[in-house]
Coordinates of C-alpha atoms in Angstrom, one line a residue:
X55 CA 85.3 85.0 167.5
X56 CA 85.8 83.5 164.0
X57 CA 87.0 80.0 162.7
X58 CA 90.0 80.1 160.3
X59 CA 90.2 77.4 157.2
X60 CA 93.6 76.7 155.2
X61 CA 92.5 75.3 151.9
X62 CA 95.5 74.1 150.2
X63 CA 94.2 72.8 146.4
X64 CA 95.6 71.4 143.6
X65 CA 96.4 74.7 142.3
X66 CA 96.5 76.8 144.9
X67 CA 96.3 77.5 148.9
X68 CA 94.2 79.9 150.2
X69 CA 92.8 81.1 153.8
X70 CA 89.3 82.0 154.7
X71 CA 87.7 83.5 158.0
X72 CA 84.5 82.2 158.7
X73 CA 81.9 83.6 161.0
X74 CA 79.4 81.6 163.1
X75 CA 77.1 81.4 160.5
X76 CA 79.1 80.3 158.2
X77 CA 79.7 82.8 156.4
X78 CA 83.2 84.3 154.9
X79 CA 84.2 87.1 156.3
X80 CA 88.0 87.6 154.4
X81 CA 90.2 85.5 152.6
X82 CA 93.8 85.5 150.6
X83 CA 94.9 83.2 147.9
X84 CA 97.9 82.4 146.6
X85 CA 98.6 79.7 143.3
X86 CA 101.8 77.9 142.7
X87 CA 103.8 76.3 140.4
X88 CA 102.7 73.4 138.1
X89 CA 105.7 71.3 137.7
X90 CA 105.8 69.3 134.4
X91 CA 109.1 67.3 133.8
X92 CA 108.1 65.2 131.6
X93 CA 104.6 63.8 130.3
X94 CA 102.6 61.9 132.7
X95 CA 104.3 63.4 135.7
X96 CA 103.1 66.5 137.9
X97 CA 105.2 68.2 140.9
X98 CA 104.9 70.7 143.6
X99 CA 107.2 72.4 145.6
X100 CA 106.4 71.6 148.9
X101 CA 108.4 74.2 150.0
X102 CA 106.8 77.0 148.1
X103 CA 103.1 75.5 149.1
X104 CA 104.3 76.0 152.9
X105 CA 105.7 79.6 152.2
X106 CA 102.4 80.0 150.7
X107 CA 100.5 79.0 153.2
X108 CA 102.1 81.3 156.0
X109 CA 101.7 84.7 153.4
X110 CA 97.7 84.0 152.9
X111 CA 97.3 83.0 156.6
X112 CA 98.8 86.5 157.6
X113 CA 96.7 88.1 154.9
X114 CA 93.4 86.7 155.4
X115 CA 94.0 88.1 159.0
X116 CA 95.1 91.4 157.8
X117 CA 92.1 91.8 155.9
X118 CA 89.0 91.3 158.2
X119 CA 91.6 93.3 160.7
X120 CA 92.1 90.4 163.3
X121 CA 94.8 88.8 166.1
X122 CA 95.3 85.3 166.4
X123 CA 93.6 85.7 170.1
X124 CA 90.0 86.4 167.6
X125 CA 90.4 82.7 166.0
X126 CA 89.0 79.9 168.1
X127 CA 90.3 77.3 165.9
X128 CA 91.6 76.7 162.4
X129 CA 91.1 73.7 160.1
X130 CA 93.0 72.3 157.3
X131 CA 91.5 70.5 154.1
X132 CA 93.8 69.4 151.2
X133 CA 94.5 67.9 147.6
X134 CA 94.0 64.5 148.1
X135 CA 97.2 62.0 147.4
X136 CA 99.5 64.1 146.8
X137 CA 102.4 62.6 148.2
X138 CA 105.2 64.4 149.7
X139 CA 108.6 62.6 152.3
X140 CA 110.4 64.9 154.0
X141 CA 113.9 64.9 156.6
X142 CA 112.5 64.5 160.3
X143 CA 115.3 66.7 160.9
X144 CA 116.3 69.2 158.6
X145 CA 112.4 69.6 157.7
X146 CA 113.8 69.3 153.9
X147 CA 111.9 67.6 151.1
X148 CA 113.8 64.5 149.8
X149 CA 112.1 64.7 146.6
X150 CA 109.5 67.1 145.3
X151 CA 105.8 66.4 145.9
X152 CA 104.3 63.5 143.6
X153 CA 101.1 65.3 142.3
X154 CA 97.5 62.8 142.5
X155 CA 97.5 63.3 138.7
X156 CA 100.8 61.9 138.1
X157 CA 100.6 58.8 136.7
X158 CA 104.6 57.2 137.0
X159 CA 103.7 54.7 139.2
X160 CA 101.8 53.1 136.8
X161 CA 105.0 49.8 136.8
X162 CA 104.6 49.7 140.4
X163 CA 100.5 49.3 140.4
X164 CA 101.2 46.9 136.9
X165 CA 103.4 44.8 139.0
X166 CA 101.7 44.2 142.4
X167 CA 98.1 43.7 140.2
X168 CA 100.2 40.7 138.9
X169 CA 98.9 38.7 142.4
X170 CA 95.3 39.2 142.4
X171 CA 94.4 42.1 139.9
X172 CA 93.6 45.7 140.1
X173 CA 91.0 44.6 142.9
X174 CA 94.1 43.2 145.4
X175 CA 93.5 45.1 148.0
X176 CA 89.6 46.6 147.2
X177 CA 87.8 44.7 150.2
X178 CA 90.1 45.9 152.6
X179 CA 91.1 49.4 151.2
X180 CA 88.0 50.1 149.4
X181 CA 90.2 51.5 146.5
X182 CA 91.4 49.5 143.0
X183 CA 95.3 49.8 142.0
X184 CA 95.8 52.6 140.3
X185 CA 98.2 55.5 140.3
X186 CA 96.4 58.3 141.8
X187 CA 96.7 57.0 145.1
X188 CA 99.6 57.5 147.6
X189 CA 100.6 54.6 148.4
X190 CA 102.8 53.7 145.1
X191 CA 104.3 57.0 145.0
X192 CA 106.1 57.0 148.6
X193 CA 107.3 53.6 146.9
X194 CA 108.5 54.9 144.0
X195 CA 110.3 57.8 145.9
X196 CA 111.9 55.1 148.5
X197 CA 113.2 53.3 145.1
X198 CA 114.4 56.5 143.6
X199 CA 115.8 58.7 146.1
X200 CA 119.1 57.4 146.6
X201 CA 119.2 55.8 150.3
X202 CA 116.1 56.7 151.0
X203 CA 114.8 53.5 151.7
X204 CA 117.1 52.7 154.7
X205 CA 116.9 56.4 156.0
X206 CA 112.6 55.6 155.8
X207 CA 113.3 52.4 157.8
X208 CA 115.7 54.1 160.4
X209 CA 112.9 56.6 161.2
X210 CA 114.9 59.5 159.4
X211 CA 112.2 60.5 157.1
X212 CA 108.4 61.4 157.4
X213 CA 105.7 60.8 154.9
X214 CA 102.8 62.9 154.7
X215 CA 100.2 64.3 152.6
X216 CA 99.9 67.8 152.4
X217 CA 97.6 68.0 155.3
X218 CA 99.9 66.3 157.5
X219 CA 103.1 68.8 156.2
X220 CA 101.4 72.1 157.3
X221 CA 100.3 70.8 160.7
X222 CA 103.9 69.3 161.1
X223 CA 105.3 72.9 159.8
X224 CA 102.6 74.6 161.3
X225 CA 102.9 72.9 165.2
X226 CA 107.4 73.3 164.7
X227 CA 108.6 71.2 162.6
X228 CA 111.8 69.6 163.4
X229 CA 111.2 71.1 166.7
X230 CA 108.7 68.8 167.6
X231 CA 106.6 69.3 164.9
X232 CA 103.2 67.0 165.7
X233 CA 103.0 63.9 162.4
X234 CA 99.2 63.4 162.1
X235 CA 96.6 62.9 159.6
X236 CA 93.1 61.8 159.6
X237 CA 90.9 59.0 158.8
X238 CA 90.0 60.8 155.3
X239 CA 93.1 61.4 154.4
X240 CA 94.5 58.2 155.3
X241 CA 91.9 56.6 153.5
X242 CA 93.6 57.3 150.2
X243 CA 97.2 55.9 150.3
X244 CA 95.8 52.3 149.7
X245 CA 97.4 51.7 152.9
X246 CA 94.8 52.4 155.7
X247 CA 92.4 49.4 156.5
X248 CA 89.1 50.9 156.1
X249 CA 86.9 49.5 159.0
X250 CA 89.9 49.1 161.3
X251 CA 90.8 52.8 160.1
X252 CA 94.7 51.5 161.1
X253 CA 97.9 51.2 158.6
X254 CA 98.0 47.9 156.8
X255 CA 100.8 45.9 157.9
X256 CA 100.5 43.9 155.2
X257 CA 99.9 45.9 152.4
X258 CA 102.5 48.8 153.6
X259 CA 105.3 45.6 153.1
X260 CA 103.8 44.6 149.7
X261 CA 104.5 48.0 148.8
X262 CA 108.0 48.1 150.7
X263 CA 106.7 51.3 153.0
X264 CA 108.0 51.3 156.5
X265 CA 105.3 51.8 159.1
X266 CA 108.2 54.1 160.6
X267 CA 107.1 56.7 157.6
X268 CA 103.7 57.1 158.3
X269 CA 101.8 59.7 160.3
X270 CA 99.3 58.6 163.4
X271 CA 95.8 58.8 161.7
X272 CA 92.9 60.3 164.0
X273 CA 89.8 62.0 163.3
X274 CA 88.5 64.8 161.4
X275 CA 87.8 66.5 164.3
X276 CA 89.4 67.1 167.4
X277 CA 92.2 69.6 168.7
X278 CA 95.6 67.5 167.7
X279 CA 97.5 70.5 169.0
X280 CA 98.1 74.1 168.6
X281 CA 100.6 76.5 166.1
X282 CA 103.9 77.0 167.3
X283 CA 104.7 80.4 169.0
X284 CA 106.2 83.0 166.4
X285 CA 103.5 81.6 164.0
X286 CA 100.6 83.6 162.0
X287 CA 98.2 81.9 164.3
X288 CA 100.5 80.8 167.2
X289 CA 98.3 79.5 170.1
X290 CA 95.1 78.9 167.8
X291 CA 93.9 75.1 167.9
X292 CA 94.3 72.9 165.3
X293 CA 91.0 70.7 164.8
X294 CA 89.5 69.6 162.1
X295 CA 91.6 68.1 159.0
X296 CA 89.7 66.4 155.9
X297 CA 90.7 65.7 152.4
X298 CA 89.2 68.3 150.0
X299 CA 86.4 66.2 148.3
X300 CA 85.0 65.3 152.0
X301 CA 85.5 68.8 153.2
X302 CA 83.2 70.0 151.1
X303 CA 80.8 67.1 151.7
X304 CA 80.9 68.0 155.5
X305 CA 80.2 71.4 154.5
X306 CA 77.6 70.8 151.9
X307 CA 76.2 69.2 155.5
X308 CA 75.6 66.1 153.8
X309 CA 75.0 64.2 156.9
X310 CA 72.3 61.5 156.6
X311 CA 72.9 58.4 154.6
X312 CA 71.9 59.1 150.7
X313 CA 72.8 62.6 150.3
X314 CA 75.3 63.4 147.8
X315 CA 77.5 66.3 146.3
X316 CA 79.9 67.1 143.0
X317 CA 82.4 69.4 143.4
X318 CA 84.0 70.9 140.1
X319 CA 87.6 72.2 140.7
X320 CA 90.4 70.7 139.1
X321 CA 88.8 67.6 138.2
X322 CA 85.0 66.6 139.8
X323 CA 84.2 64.4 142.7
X324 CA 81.0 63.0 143.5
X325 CA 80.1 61.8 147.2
X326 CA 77.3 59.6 148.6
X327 CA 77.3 59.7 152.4
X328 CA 76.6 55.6 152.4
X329 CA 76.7 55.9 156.4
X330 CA 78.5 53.9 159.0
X331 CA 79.2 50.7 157.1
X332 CA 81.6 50.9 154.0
X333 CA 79.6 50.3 151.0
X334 CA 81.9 47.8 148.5
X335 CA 81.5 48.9 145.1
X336 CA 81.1 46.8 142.2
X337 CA 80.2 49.7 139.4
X338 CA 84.3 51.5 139.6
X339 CA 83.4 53.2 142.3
X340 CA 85.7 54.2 145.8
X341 CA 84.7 53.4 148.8
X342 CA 86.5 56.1 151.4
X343 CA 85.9 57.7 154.7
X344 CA 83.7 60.6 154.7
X345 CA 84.5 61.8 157.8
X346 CA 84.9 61.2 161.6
X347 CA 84.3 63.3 164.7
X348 CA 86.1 63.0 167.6
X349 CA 85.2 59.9 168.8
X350 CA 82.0 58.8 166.6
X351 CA 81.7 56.2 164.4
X352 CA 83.5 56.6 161.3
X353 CA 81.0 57.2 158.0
X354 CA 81.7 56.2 155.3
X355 CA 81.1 57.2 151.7
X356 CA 81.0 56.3 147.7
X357 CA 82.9 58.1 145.6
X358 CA 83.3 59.2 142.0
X359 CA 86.7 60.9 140.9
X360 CA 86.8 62.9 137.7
X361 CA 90.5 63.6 136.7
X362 CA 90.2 66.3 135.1
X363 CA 87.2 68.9 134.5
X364 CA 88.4 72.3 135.4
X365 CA 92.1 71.3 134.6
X366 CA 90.6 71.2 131.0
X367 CA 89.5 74.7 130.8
X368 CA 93.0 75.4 132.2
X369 CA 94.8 73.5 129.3
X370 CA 92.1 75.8 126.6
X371 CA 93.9 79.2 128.4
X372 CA 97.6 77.7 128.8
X373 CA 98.3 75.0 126.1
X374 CA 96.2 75.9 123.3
X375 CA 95.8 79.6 123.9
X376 CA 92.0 79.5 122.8
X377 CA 90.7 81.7 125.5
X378 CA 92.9 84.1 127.4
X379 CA 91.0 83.5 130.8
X380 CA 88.7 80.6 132.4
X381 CA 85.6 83.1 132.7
X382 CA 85.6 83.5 129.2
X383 CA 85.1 79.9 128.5
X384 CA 80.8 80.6 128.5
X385 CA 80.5 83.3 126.7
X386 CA 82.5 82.0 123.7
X387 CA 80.3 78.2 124.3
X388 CA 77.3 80.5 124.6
X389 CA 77.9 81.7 121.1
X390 CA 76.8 78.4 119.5
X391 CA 73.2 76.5 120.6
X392 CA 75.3 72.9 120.7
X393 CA 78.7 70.9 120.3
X394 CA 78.5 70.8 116.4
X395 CA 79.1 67.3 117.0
X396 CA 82.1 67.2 118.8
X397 CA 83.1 65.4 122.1
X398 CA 86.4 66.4 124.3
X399 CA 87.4 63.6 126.2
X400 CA 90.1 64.6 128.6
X401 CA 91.9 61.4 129.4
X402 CA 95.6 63.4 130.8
X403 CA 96.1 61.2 133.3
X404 CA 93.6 58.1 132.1
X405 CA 90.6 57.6 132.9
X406 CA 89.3 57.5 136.8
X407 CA 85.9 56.2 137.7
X408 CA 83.9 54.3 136.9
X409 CA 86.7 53.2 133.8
X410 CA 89.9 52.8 136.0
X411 CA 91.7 52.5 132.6
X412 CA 95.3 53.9 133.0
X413 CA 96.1 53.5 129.0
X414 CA 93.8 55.9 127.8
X415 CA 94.5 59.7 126.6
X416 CA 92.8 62.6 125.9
X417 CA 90.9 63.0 122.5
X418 CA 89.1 65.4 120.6
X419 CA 86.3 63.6 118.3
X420 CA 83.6 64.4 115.9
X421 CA 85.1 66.9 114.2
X422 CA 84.3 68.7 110.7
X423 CA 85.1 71.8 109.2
X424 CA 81.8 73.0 110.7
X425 CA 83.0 73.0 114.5
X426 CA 84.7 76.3 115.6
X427 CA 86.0 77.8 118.7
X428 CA 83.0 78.3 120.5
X429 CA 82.1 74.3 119.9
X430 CA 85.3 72.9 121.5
X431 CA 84.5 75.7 124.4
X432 CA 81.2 74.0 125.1
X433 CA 82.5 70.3 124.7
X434 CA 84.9 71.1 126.9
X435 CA 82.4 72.2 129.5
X436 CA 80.2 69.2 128.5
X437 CA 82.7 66.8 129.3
X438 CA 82.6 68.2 132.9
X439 CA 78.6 67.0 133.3
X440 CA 79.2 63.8 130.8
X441 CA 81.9 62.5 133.1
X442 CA 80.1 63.6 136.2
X443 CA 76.6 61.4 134.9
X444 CA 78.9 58.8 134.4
X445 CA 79.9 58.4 138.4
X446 CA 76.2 59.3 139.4
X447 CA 74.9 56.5 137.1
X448 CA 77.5 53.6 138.5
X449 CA 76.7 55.3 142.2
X450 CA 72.9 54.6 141.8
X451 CA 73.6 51.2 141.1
X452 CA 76.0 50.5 143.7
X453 CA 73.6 52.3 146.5
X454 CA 70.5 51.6 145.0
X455 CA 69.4 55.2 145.7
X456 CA 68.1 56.9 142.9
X457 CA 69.2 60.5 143.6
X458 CA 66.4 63.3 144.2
X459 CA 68.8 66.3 143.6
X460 CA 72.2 67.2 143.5
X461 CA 74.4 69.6 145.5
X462 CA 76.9 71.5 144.0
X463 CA 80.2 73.5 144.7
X464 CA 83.5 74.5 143.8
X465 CA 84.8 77.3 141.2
X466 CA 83.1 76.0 137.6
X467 CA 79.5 76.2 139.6
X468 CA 79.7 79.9 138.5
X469 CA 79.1 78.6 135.0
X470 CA 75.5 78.3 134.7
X471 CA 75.2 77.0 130.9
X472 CA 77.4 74.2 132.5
X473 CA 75.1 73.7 135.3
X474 CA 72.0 73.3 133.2
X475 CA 73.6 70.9 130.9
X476 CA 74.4 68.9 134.1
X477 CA 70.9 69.0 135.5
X478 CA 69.2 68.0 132.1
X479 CA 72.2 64.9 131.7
X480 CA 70.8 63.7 134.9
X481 CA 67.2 64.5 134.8
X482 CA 67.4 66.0 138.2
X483 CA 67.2 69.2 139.6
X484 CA 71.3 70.6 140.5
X485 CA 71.0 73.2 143.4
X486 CA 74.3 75.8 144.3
X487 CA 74.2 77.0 147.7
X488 CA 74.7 80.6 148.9
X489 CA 78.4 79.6 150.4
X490 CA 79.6 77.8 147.1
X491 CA 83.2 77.6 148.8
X492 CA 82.2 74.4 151.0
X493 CA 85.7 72.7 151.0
X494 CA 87.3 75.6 152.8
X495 CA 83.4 75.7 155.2
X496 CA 83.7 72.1 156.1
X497 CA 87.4 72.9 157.3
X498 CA 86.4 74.9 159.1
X499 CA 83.3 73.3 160.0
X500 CA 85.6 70.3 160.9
X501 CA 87.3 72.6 163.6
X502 CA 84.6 74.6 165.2
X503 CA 82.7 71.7 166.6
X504 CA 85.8 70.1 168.2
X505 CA 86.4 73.2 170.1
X506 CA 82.5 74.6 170.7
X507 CA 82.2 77.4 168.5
X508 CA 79.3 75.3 166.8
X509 CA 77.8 73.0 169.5
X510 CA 76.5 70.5 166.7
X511 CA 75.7 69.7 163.6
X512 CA 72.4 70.4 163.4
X513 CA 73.7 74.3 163.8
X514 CA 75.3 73.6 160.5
X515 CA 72.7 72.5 158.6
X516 CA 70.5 75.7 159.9
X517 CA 73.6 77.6 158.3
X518 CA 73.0 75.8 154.8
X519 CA 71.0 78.1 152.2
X520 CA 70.6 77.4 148.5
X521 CA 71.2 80.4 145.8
X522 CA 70.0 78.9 143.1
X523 CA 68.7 75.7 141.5
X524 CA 68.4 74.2 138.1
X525 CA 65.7 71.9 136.8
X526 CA 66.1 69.4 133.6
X527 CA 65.1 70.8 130.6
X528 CA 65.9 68.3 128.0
X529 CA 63.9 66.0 126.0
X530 CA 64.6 62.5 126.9
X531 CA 65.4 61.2 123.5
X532 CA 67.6 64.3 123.0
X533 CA 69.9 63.0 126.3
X534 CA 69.9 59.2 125.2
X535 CA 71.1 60.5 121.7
X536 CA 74.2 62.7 123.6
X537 CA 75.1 60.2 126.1
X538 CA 75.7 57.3 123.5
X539 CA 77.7 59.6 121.6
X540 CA 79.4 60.4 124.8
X541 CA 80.0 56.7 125.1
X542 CA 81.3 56.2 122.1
X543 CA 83.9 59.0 122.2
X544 CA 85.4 57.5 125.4
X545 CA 85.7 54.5 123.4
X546 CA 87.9 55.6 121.5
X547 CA 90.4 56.8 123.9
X548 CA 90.8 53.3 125.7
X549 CA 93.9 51.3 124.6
X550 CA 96.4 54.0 123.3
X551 CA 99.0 54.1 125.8
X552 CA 101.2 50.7 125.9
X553 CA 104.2 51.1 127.4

């Protein structure tokens, strides 16, 4: 028997097949479109992301040669925040899916800061306004959608984040389609009370959400129901849904209080497993549910969120044209020995933690006629470990733990020049383990303890095995000297966007 995992990222959805020992056995991957109306704003076709979903399914099953009857469970992890309301009836989007990264909700989160600041709602939600979260974008559908609002309070429509669309697709959609989501999930909308892990009556009205809208939250682990006959996996279990960032903290088996990992995908996200009490950050930090099982105390975690990391090797390939794919990003920074004194600062979507500044944008500084391609190449992969030190630094002291090493996953882990910048930012040793796909593993994870197939989680932690490990390198002087450059080119990204 296997567990299956439907990883469905910011860029693309994939399937995996894991064995009991955690390791992949086949997998299929699709990506879909970016959609960019206008600056600011990012959409998906929710539609297409389903379609998606059902094609790698059938192929990640097709290529390790196996029935639906050889799964014992699949789980589901998922971009974060991306926000999505759909027709309880026809199954039809109202609108297209409002991307994390879009940032048009930034009136809305301006406006309800106007009683109490960008901190409103921190000690309950553990998250400052801002516009990567979901709650302002099922608000600003409600007030753009025409009659949306009074179909959302009739019950007509269904919000969900993408996690809670392919289990309501996946279970039958109109045809009794289960409307779940868990505890990790939920605790991004800015609408989920954080130690009573329930919807917010109060704050759901501040934003004008009906409750009618939501999904039932539950845990990250449990069976909430089974696919729908006719399905890829019809009669397989569905049990275990997390967010991406705490999938692949669950399957970095980062368990105990004070362990931590960064993932580098689209943008980076650093988690500190802070335990069973939500940790209140004062550094521009997110407190958030790392995960629940079944019915365990929820624990809780601190959080760093990058916007953009590997998204800015993606805009080198598409927008600029200065590589023609990610891999070759290294060898062309590999070709100088440093930055030539120049600092990318990828501000798209403003800056995230531990700045929280929605008015800055991306800059390029530093430059002379000295720097060439292969010095933007590696400041663009620097500002992947500067941003990263920046969220480990504020998490230190928030936690007061000083970290002793740091896991790593996700896609730009292949990039080793960037993973020995990172360890000698920190001064710590970085350490990529043999699986390096641990969102899709904790998925699946996730759903192979609710239904047995991993008894607990100590079996999980016997599964973890590192590949390989990087140890600082860089004279102390030599680090202060880049970080308070680093510092300074952030500065001047603050303050340019005013409308």
């Amino acid at each position: 028997m296997y567990v299956a995992a439907i990883d469905q990222g910011t860029t693309s959805t994939r399937c995996l097949v894991v064995d009991h020992g955690g390791r992949v056995v086949a997998g299929h991957q699709l990506e879909h479109r970016q959609i960019l109306p206008r600056a600011g704003w990012v959409e998906h076709d929710a539609t297409e992301i389903w379609e998606n979903t059902r094609e790698v399914c059938a192929g990640a099953l097709a290529r390790a040669d196996l029935k639906p009857h050889d799964i014992a469970a699949v789980g589901i992890t998922n971009q974060r925040e991306t926000t999505l309301v759909w027709d309880r009836t026809t199954g039809q989007p109202i609108h297209p899916a409002i991307v994390w990264q879009d940032t048009r909700t930034e009136a809305i989160c301006r406006r309800l800061g106007e009683d109490g600041g960008p901190d409103r709602y921190r000690e309950r939600t553990g998250l400052p306004l801002a516009t990567y979260f979901a709650g302002p974008k099922i608000a600003w559908i409600l007030d753009h959608v025409d009659g949306a609002r009074q179909r959302a309070e009739a019950g007509e429509l269904a919000f969900g984040t993408m996690d809670s669309w392919l289990v309501w697709n996946m279970t039958g959609g109109p045809d009794g389609g289960l409307h779940v989501t868990d505890v990790t999930n939920a605790s991004r909308t800015l609408l989920m009370d954080l130690r009573t892990l329930a919807w917010d009556e109060e704050i759901a009205a501040d934003l004008g959400v009906p409750l009618a809208m939501l999904p039932q939250i539950r845990s990250s682990s449990e069976v909430y129901g089974t696919v729908r006959e006719g399905g890829v996996l019809a009669g397989v279990p569905i049990a275990g849904i997390l967010g991406d960032q705490h999938a692949a903290t669950f399957g970095q088996v980062c368990f105990e209080p004070g362990m931590a990992k960064n993932t580098y995908g689209t943008g980076n996200f650093v988690l500190l497993n802070t335990g069973t009490e939500p940790v209140v950050s004062e550094h521009g930090l997110l407190t958030t549910v790392c995960y629940r099982i079944g019915d365990e105390p929820a624990v809780y975690a601190l959080e760093g969120s990058v916007a953009v990391t590997g998204s800015l090797v993606q805009w080198l390939r598409d927008n600029l044209g200065l590589i023609a794919s990610a891999e070759e990003i290294e060898p062309l920074a590999r070709t100088v020995d440093d930055n030539g004194g120049a600092y990318v600062v990828p501000a798209f979507s403003g800056l995230f933690a531990p700045h929280w500044r929605s008015d800055a944008r991306g800059a390029i500084v530093g430059l002379t006629r000295f720097v060439d391609r292969g010095h933007l190449a590696r400041a663009a992969l620097e500002a992947a470990a500067f941003q990263s030190q920046e969220v480990i630094e504020a998490m230190a002291a928030d936690s007061g733990v000083q970290l002793s090493e740091l896991k790593v996953d996700g896609g730009m882990v292949a990039n080793e020049l960037l993973m020995q910048f990172q360890a000698d930012l920190l001064g710590v040793d970085v350490v990529r383990p043999v699986v390096a796909e641990t969102t899709a593993l904790g998925a699946a994870y996730a759903a192979g303890l609710a239904v047995g197939f991993w008894d607990s989680a100590a079996e999980l932690v016997a599964n973890w095995a590192e590949d390989k490990r990087w140890t600082p390198q860089m004279p102390d002087d030599e680090r202060q000297r880049l970080l308070g450059q680093w510092a300074k080119a952030v500065q001047r990204t603050l303050d340019w966007e005013t409308t």
